[in-house]
Short mmCIF file of C-alpha atoms and ligand atoms in Angstrom, two decimals:
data_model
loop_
_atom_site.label_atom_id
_atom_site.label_comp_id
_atom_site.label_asym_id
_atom_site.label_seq_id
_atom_site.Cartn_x
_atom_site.Cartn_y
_atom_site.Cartn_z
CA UNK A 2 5.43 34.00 -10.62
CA UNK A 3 4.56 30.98 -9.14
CA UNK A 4 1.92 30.87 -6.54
CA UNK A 5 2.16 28.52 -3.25
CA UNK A 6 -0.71 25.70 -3.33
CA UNK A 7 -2.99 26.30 -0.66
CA UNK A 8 -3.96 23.71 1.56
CA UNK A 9 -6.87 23.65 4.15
CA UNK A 10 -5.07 22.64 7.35
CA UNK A 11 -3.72 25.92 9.11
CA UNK A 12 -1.07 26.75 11.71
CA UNK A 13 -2.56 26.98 15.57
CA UNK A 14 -4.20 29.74 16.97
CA UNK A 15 -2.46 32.52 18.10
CA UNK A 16 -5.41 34.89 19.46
CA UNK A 17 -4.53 37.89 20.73
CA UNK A 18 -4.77 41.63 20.94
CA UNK A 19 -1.96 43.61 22.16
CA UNK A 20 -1.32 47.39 22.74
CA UNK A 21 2.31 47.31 24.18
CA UNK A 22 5.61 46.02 23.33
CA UNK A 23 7.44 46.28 27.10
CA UNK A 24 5.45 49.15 28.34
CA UNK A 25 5.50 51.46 24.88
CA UNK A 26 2.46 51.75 22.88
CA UNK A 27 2.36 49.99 19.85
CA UNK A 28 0.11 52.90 18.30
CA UNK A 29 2.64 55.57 19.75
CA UNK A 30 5.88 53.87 18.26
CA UNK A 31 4.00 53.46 14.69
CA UNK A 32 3.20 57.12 14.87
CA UNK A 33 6.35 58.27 15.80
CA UNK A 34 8.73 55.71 13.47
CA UNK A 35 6.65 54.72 10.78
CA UNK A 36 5.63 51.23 9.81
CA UNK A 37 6.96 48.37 9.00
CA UNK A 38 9.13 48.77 12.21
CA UNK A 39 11.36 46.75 14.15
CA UNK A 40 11.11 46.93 17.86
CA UNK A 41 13.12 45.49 20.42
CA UNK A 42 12.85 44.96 24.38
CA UNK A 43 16.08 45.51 25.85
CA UNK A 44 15.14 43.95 29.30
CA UNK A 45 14.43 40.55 27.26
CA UNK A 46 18.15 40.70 25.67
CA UNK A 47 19.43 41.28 28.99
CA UNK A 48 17.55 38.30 30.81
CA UNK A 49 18.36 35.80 28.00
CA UNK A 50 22.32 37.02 28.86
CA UNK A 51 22.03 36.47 32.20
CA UNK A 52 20.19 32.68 31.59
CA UNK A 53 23.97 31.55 30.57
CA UNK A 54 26.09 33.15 33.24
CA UNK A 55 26.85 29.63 34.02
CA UNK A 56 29.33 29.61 31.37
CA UNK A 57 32.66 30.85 31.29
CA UNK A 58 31.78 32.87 27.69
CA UNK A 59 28.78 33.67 26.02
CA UNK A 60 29.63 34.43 22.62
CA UNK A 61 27.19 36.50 20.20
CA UNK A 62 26.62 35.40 16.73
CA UNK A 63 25.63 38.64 16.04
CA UNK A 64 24.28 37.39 12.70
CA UNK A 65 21.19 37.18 14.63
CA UNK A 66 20.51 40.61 15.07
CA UNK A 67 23.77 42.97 14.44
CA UNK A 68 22.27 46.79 15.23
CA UNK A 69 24.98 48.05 17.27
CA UNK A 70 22.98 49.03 20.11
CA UNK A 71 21.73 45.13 20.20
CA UNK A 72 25.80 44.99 20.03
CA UNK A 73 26.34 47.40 23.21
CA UNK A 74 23.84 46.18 25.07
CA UNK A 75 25.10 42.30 25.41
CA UNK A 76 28.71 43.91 25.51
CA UNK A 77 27.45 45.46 28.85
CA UNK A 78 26.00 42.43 29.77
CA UNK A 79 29.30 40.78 29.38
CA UNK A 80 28.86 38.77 26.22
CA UNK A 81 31.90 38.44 23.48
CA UNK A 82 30.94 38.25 19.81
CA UNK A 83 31.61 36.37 16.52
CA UNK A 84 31.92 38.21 13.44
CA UNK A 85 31.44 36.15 10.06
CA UNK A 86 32.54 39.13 7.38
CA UNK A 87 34.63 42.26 7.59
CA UNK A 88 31.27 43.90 7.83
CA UNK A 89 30.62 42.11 11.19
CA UNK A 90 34.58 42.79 12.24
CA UNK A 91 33.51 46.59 11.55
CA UNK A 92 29.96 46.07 13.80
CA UNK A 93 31.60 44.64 16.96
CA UNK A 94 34.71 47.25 16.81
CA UNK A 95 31.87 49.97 16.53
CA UNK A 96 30.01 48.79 19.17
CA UNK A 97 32.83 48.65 21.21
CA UNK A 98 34.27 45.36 21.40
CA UNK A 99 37.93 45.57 21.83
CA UNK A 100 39.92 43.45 19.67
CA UNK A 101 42.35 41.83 22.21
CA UNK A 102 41.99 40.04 25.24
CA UNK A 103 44.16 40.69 28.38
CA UNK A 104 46.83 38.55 28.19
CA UNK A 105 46.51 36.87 31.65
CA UNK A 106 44.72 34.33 32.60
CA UNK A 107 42.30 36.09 35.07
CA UNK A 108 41.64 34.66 38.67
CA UNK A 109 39.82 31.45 38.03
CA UNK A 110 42.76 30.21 36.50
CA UNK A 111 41.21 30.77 32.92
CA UNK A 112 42.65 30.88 29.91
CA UNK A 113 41.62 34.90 28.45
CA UNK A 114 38.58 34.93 26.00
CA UNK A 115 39.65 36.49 22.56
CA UNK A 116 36.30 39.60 22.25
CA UNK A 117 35.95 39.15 18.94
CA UNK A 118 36.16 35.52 17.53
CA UNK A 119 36.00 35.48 13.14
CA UNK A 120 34.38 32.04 12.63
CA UNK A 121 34.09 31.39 8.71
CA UNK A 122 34.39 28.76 6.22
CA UNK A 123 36.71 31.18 3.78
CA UNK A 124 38.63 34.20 4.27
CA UNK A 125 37.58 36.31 1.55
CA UNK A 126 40.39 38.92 0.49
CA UNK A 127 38.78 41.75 2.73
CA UNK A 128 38.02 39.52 5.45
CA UNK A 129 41.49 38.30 5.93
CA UNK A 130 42.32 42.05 5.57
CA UNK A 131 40.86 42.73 8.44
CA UNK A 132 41.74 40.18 10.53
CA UNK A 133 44.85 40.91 10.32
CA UNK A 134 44.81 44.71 10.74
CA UNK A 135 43.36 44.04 13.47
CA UNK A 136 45.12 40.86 14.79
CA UNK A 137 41.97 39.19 15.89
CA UNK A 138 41.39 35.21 16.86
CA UNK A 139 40.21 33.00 13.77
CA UNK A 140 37.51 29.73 14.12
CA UNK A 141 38.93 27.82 10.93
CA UNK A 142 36.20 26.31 9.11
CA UNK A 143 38.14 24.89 5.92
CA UNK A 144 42.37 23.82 6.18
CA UNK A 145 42.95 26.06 3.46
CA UNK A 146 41.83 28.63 6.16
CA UNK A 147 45.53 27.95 7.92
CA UNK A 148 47.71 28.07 5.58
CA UNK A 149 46.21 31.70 4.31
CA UNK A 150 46.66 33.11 8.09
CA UNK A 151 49.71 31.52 8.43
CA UNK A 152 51.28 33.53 5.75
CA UNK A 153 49.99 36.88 7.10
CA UNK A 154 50.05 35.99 10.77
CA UNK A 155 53.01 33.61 11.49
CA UNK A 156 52.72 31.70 14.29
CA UNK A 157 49.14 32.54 15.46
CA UNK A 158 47.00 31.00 17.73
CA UNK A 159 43.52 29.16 16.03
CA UNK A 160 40.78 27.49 16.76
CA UNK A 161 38.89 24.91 14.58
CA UNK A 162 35.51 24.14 13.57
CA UNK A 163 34.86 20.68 13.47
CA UNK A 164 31.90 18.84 11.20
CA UNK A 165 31.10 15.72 13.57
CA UNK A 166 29.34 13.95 10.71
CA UNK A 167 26.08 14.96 11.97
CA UNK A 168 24.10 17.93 12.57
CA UNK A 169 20.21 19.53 13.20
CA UNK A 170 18.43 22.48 12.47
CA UNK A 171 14.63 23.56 12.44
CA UNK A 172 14.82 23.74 8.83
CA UNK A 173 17.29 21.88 6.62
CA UNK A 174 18.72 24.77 4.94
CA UNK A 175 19.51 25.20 9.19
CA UNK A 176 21.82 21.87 9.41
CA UNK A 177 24.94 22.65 9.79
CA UNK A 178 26.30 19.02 10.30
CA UNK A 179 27.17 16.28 8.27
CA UNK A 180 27.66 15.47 4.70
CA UNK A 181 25.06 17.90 3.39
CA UNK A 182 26.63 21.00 5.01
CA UNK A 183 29.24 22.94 3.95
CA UNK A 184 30.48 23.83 7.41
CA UNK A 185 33.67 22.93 9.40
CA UNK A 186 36.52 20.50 8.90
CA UNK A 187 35.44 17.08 8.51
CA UNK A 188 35.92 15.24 11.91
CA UNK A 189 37.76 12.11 10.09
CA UNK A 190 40.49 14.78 8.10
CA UNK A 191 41.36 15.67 12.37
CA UNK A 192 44.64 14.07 11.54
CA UNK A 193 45.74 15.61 8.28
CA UNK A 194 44.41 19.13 9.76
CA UNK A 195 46.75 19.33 12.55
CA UNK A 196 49.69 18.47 10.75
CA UNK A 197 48.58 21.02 8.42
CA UNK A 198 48.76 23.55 11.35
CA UNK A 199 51.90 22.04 12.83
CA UNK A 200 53.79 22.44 8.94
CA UNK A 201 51.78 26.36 8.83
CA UNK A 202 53.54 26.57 12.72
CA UNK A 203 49.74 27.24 14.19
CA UNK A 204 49.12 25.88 17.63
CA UNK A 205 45.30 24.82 17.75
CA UNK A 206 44.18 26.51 20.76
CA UNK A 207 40.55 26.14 20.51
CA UNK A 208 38.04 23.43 18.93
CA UNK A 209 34.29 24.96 17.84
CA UNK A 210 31.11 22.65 16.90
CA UNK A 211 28.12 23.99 15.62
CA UNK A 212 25.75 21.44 14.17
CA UNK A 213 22.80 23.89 13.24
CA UNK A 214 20.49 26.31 14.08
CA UNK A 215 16.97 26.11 15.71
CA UNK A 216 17.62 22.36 17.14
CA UNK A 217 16.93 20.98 20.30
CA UNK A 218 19.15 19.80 23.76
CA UNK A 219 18.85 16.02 22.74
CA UNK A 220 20.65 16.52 19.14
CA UNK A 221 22.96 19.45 21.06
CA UNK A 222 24.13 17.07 23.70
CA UNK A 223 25.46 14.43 21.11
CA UNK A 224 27.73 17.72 20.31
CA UNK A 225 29.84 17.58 23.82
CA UNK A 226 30.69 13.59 23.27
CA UNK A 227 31.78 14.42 19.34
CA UNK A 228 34.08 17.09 20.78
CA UNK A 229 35.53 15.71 23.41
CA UNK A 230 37.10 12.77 20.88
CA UNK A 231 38.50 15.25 19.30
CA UNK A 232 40.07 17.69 21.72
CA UNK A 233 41.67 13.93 22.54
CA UNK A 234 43.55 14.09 19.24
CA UNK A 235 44.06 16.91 19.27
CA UNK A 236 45.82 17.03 22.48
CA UNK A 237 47.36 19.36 25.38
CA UNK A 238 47.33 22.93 23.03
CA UNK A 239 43.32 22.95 23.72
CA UNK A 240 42.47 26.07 26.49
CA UNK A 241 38.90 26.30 25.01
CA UNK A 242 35.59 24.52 23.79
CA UNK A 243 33.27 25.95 22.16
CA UNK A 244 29.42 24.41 22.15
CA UNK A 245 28.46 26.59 18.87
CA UNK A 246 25.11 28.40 19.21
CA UNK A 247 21.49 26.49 18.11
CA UNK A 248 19.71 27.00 21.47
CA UNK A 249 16.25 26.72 20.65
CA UNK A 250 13.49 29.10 21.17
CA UNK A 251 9.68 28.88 21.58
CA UNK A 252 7.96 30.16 18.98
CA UNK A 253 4.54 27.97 18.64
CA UNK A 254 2.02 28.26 20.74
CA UNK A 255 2.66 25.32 23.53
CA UNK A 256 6.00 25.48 22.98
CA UNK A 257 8.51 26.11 26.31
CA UNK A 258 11.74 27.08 26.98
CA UNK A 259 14.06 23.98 27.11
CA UNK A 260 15.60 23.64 30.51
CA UNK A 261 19.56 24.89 30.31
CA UNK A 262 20.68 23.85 33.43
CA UNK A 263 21.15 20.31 32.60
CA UNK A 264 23.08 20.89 28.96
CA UNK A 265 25.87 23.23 30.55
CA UNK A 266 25.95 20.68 33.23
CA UNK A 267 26.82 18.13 30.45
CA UNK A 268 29.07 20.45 28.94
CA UNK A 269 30.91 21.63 32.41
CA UNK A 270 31.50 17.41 32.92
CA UNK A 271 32.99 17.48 29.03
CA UNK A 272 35.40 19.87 30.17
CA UNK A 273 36.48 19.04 33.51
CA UNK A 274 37.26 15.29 31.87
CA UNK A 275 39.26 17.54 29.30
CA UNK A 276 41.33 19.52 31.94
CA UNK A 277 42.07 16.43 34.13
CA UNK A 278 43.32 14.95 30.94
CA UNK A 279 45.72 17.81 30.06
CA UNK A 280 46.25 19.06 33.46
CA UNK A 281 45.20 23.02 32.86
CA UNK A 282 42.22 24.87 32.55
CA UNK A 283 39.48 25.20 29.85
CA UNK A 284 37.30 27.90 29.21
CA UNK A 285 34.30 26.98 28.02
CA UNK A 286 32.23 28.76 25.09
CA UNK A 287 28.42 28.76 24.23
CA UNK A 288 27.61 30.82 20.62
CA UNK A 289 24.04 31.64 20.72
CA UNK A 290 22.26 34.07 18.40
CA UNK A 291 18.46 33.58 18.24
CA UNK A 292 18.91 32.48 22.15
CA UNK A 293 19.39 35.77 22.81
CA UNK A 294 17.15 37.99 20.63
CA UNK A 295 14.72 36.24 19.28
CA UNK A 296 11.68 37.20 21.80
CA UNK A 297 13.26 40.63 22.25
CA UNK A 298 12.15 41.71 18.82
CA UNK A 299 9.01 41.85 17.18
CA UNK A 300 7.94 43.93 13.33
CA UNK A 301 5.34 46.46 13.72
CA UNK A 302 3.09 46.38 10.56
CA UNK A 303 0.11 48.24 9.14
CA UNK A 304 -2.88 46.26 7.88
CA UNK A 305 -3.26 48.15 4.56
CA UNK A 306 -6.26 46.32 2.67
CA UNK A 307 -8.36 43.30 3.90
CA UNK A 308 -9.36 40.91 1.06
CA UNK A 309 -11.38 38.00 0.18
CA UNK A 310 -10.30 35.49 -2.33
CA UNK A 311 -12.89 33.01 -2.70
CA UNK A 312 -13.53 31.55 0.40
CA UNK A 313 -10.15 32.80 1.93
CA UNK A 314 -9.98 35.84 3.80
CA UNK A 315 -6.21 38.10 3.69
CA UNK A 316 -4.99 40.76 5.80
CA UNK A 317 -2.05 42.70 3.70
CA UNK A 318 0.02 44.34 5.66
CA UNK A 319 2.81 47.13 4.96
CA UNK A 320 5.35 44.70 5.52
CA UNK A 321 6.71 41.89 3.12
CA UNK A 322 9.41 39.27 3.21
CA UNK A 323 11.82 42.18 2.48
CA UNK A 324 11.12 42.92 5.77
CA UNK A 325 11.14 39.56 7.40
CA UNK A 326 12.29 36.57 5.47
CA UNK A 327 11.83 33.87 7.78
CA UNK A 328 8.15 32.55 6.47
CA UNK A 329 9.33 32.74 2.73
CA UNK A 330 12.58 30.82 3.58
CA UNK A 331 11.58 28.44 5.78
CA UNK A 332 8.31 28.27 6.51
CA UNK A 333 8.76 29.90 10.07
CA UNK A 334 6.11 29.99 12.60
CA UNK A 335 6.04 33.74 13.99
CA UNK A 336 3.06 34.69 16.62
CA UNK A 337 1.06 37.85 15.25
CA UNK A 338 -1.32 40.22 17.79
CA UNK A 339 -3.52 42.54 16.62
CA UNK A 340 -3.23 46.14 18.03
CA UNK A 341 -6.71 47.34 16.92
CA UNK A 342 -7.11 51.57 15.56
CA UNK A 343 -10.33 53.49 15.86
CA UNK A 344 -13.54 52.51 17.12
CA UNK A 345 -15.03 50.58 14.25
CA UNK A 346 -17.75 47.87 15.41
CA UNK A 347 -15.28 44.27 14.85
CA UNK A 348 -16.50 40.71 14.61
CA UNK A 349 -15.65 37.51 15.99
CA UNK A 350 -12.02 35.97 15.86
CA UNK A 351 -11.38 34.22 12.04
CA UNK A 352 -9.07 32.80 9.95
CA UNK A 353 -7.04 34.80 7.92
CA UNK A 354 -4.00 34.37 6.17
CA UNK A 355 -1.65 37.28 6.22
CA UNK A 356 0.36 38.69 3.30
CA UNK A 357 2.86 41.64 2.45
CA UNK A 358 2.91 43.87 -0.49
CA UNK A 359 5.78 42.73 -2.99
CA UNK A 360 4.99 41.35 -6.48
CA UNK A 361 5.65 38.01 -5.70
CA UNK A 362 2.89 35.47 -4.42
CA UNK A 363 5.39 33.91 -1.57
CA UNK A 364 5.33 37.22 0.05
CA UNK A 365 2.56 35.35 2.77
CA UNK A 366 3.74 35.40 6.64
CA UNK A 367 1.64 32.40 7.14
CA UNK A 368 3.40 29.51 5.00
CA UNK A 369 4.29 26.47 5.87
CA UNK A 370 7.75 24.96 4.86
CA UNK A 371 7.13 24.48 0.67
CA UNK A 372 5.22 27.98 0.36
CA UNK A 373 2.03 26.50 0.88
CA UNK A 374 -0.70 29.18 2.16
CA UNK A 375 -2.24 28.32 6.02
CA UNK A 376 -4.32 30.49 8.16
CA UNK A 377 -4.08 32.33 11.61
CA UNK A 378 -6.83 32.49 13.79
CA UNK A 379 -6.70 36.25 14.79
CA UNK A 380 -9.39 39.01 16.31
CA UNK A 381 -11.24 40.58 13.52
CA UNK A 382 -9.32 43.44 11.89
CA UNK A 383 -9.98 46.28 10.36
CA UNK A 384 -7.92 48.22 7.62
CA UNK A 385 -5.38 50.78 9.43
CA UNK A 386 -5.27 48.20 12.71
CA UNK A 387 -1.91 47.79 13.30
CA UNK A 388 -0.51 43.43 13.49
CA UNK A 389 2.84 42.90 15.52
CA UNK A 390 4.30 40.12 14.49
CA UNK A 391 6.15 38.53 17.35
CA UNK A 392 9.57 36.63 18.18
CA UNK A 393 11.30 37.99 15.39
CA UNK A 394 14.46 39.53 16.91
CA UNK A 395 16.65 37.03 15.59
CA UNK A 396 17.06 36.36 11.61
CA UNK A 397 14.92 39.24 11.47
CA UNK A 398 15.90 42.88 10.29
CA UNK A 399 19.68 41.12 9.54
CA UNK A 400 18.00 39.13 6.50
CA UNK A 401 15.63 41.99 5.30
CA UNK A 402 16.27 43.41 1.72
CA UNK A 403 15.73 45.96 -0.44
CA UNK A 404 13.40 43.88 -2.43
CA UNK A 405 11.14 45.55 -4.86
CA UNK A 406 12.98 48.53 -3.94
CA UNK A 407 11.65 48.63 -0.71
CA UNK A 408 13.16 50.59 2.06
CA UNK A 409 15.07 49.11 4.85
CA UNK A 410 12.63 49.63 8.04
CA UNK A 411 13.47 51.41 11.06
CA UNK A 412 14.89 49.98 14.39
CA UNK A 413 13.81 51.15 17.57
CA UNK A 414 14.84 49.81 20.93
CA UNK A 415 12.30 50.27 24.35
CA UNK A 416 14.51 50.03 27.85
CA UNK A 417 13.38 51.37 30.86
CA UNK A 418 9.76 52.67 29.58
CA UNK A 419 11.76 54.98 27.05
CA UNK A 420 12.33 54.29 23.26
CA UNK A 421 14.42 55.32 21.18
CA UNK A 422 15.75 55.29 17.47
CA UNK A 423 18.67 52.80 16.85
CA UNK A 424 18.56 52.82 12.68
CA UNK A 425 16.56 55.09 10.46
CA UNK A 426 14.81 54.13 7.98
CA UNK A 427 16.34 53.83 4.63
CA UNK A 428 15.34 56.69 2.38
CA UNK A 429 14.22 56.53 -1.39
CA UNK A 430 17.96 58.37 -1.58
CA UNK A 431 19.46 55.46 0.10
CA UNK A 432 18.06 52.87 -2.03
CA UNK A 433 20.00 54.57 -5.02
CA UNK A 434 23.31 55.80 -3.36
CA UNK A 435 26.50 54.46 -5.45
CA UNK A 436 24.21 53.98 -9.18
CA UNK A 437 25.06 55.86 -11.99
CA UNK A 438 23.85 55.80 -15.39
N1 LIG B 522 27.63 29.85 15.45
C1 LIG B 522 27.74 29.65 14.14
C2 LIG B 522 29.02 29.24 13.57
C3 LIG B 522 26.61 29.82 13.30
O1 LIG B 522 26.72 29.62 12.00
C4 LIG B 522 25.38 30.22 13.87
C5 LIG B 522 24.20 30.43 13.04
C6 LIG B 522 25.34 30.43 15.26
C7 LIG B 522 26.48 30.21 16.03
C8 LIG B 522 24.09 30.87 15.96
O2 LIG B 522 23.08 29.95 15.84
P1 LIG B 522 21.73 30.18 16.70
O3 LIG B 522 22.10 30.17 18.14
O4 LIG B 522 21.18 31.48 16.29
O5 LIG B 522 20.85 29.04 16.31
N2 LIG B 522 18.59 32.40 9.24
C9 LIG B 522 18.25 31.20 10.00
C10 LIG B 522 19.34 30.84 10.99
C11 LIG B 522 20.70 30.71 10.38
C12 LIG B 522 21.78 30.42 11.39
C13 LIG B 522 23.14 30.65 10.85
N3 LIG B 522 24.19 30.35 11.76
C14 LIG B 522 16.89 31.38 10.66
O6 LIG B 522 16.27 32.44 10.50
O7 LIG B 522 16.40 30.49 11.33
#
C-alpha cells in the first residue's frame, strides 16, 4: 500500500454543524436506515429541472445518479434521459421512460424528442441488443457505431457525437475533448463519417458535443461555435443540437452558481442561425447530470474512532471510498457538517483530516488531486457524532463499490417532510449472490 504524502497546506474551511437534510433529522434517518447512507432532497432535483425550462429538452445523464426514483422524479419534471449501457436502457424503461417519441412534431413546430437517447462510444453485443429490441435513438460516438446499427436497424435515424479538438473538465480524467479523449468522432473525419452514413443509408438527424465534465460557461460556450461548423457540413437532415452536459456546480466554499441565462441565450442564437439556414425547426438539447443532482444528495456517515497521528488529528468515519469515490479519484472537494450525538462537553473548531475504513491508505475524503492528505476545519467531534458529507448526489452512490467487501449503502429520498427508502442496503447475502465454489 502506498500512502499519500501529506502536505501542510489544507482545503478551506467548511465550519458547520447541521441537524437536517431538507427538514428530516439527520439523527432520525441514521437510526432508521443505518449508516453510511445516501440521502437525497427531492425539492433540490426538482428546482435544478426547472433552472433549464428554457430549453426545448433537458436530457438526464443518469450516470450521475441512476436510482429510479431520482429517474421518476425528473421524468415528472419533464426531463428525457441518456442511457450509456443496457443496464441504463433497463433503468430509464423501469422508471418509466417510454421508448418512443410521438411521431409529430408537437405545436411549436418541433421536431419530437426521442425519451431515451443511447449515447456511447461502442455498442457492446448486449447493448446493441437492446437497442434494438427496443428500437431506441443512438448518439454515435465511433463510425464503426453506424455501420453495426445499420445492419440491425436499416435505415434508422442517428445522431453523432462530435470531438471538436478540444475539451474541459474539473479533473483531467473529466476531459472529454480533444486528442487525449477517447470520446466522439473526430471533427476533421466530418466528411468521411457522413458518407459512411449515406453508404450504411442513415440520415444524421442529430449532432451531440460534450467536451467534459465539471467545466465552466467560458470553455462550454466555445462548444455552440464548434457545432454550428459542423451542423454546416453536415447539412439540411439536422432537427436537433445537443449542448452535452458539464454544467458546473459549486462545491467550494465561495464558489456560486454560474449564471445560465446567458449560455442558452448563446445556444438559442446557434440554433436560430441553424434553422434560418435550413429553413425548419431545431430542437435544442442540454445533457446535464451533476447539474441536476449534485446538491440534492449528501452521505450520512458515522464518526467511528477519532485519532491522532503525530501532530495530525483523523476523524474515521463508517464510510470509505467504496462509498464515495470522488476524493480518491480526483481529488474532489465535498463540504462535510457535523451533526453532533449526546451531550459530551466539545472543544473549539480544528483541523482534522477525515478518513474511511478500507485497507487502503487513499481511503481519506480530504485529498487533494495526487492523494496527498489536507485538513478540514470542522467543530470538534466526538466518536458516535454523525459527519454529512455534502454535494454528493452526483458521481456519488453510481461509482460506489463493493470494495473490501463492503456493502452497497442505502438510498433514501426526503420530499415533502417525509422520507422514504428508495434502495436497501446490500446484505452480506448480496455481496455473495452468483459465487460458487
Ligand atoms: N453527456 C455525456 C455524453 C457524458 O459523458 C456526461 C458525463 C454527461 C453528459 C454529463 O456530464 P455532467 O453534466 O454530469 O458534467 N465521475 C466524474 C464525472 C464523469 C462524467 C462522465 N460523463 C465525477 O465524479 O466528477
Amino acid at each position: 500500500m502506498i500512502a499519500p504524502t501529506s502536505v501542510s497546506a489544507s482545503l478551506p474551511a467548511a465550519v458547520g454543524i447541521r441537524h437536517e437534510i431538507a427538514g428530516a433529522s439527520v439523527a432520525a434517518l441514521a437510526r432508521q436506515y443505518g449508516t453510511p447512507l445516501y440521502v437525497y432532497d427531492a425539492d433540490t432535483i426538482r428546482r435544478r429541472c426547472r433552472d433549464l425550462a428554457a430549453w426545448d429538452t433537458v436530457r438526464f445523464a443518469q450516470k450521475a445518479c441512476s436510482n429510479l426514483a431520482v429517474l421518476d422524479l425528473v421524468r415528472r419534471e419533464g426531463v428525457l434521459v441518456d442511457a450509456v449501457s443496457t443496464g441504463e436502457i433497463h433503468r430509464a424503461l423501469a422508471a418509466g421512460f417510454p421508448a418512443h417519441a410521438a411521431h409529430q412534431p408537437g405545436p411549436d413546430g418541433l421536431p419530437p424528442a426521442h425519451p431515451i437517447v443511447y449515447t456511447a462510444d461502442i455498442f457492446d453485443r448486449d447493448s446493441l441488443d437492446a437497442v434494438v429490441k427496443h428500437g431506441l435513438h443512438v448518439n454515435c460516438g465511433s463510425a464503426d457505431m453506424l455501420e453495426q446499427l445499420a445492419e440491425r436497424m436499416p435505415g434508422a435515424n442517428v445522431t453523432l457525437r462530435v470531438n471538436p479538438g478540444f475539451g474541459h473538465g474539473h479533473s483531467q480524467k473529466t476531459n472529454t475533448g480533444g486528442e487525449g479523449s477517447k470520446h466522439g468522432i473526430w471533427h476533421e473525419e466530418i466528411p468521411d463519417v457522413l458518407r459512411r452514413a449515406e453508404w450504411a443509408g442513415l440520415a444524421v438527424s442529430g449532432l451531440h458535443m460534450h467536451i467534459g465534465s465539471g467545466t465552466d460557461l467560458a470553455h462550454l460556450a466555445e462548444v455552440a461555435e464548434a457545432l454550428e461548423r459542423v451542423a454546416i457540413e453536415v447539412g439540411r437532415s439536422l432537427t436537433m443540437v445537443s449542448a452535452g452536459g458539464g454544467l458546473p456546480v459549486p462545491y467550494k466554499p465561495g464558489e456560486v452558481h454560474a449564471d445560465l441565462s446567458g449560455y442558452f441565450t448563446l445556444w438559442d442564437a446557434t440554433r436560430k442561425r441553424l434553422e434560418d439556414r435550413f429553413g425548419h425547426r431545431i430542437r435544442l438539447e442540454i445533457e446535464p447530470g451533476r447539474y441536476l443532482t449534485a446538491e440534492s444528495g449528501s452521505v450520512v456517515t458515522e464518526i467511528r474512532a477519532i485519532k491522532k497521528q503525530g501532530s495530525r488529528k483523523y476523524l474515521l468515519v463508517d464510510a470509505g471510498f467504496n462509498t464515495l469515490a470522488r476524493p480518491v479519484l480526483y481529488g474532489s472537494y465535498h463540504p462535510m457538517s457535523l451533526c453532533p450525538q449526546g451531550e459530551a462537553e466539545r472543544g473549539a473548531a480544528e483541523e482534522v483530516a477525515v478518513g474511511g475504513p478500507l485497507c487502503e491508505s487513499g481511503d481519506i475524503f480530504t485529498q487533494t488531486d495526487g492523494g496527498f492528505v489536507a485538513t478540514r476545519n470542522l467543530p470538534a467531534a466526538a466518536v458516535g457524532d454523525l459527519l454529512v458529507i455534502e454535494i454528493a448526489g452526483a458521481y456519488g452512490f453510481v461509482m460506489a463499490s463493493n470494495y473490501n467487501s463492503k456493502p452497497l449503502p442505502a438510498e433514501v429520498l426526503v420530499d415533502g417532510g417525509t422520507h422514504r427508502l428508495v434502495r436497501a442496503r446490500q446484505t452480506p447475502e448480496d455481496l455473495v449472490r452468483g459465487e460458487c465454489v
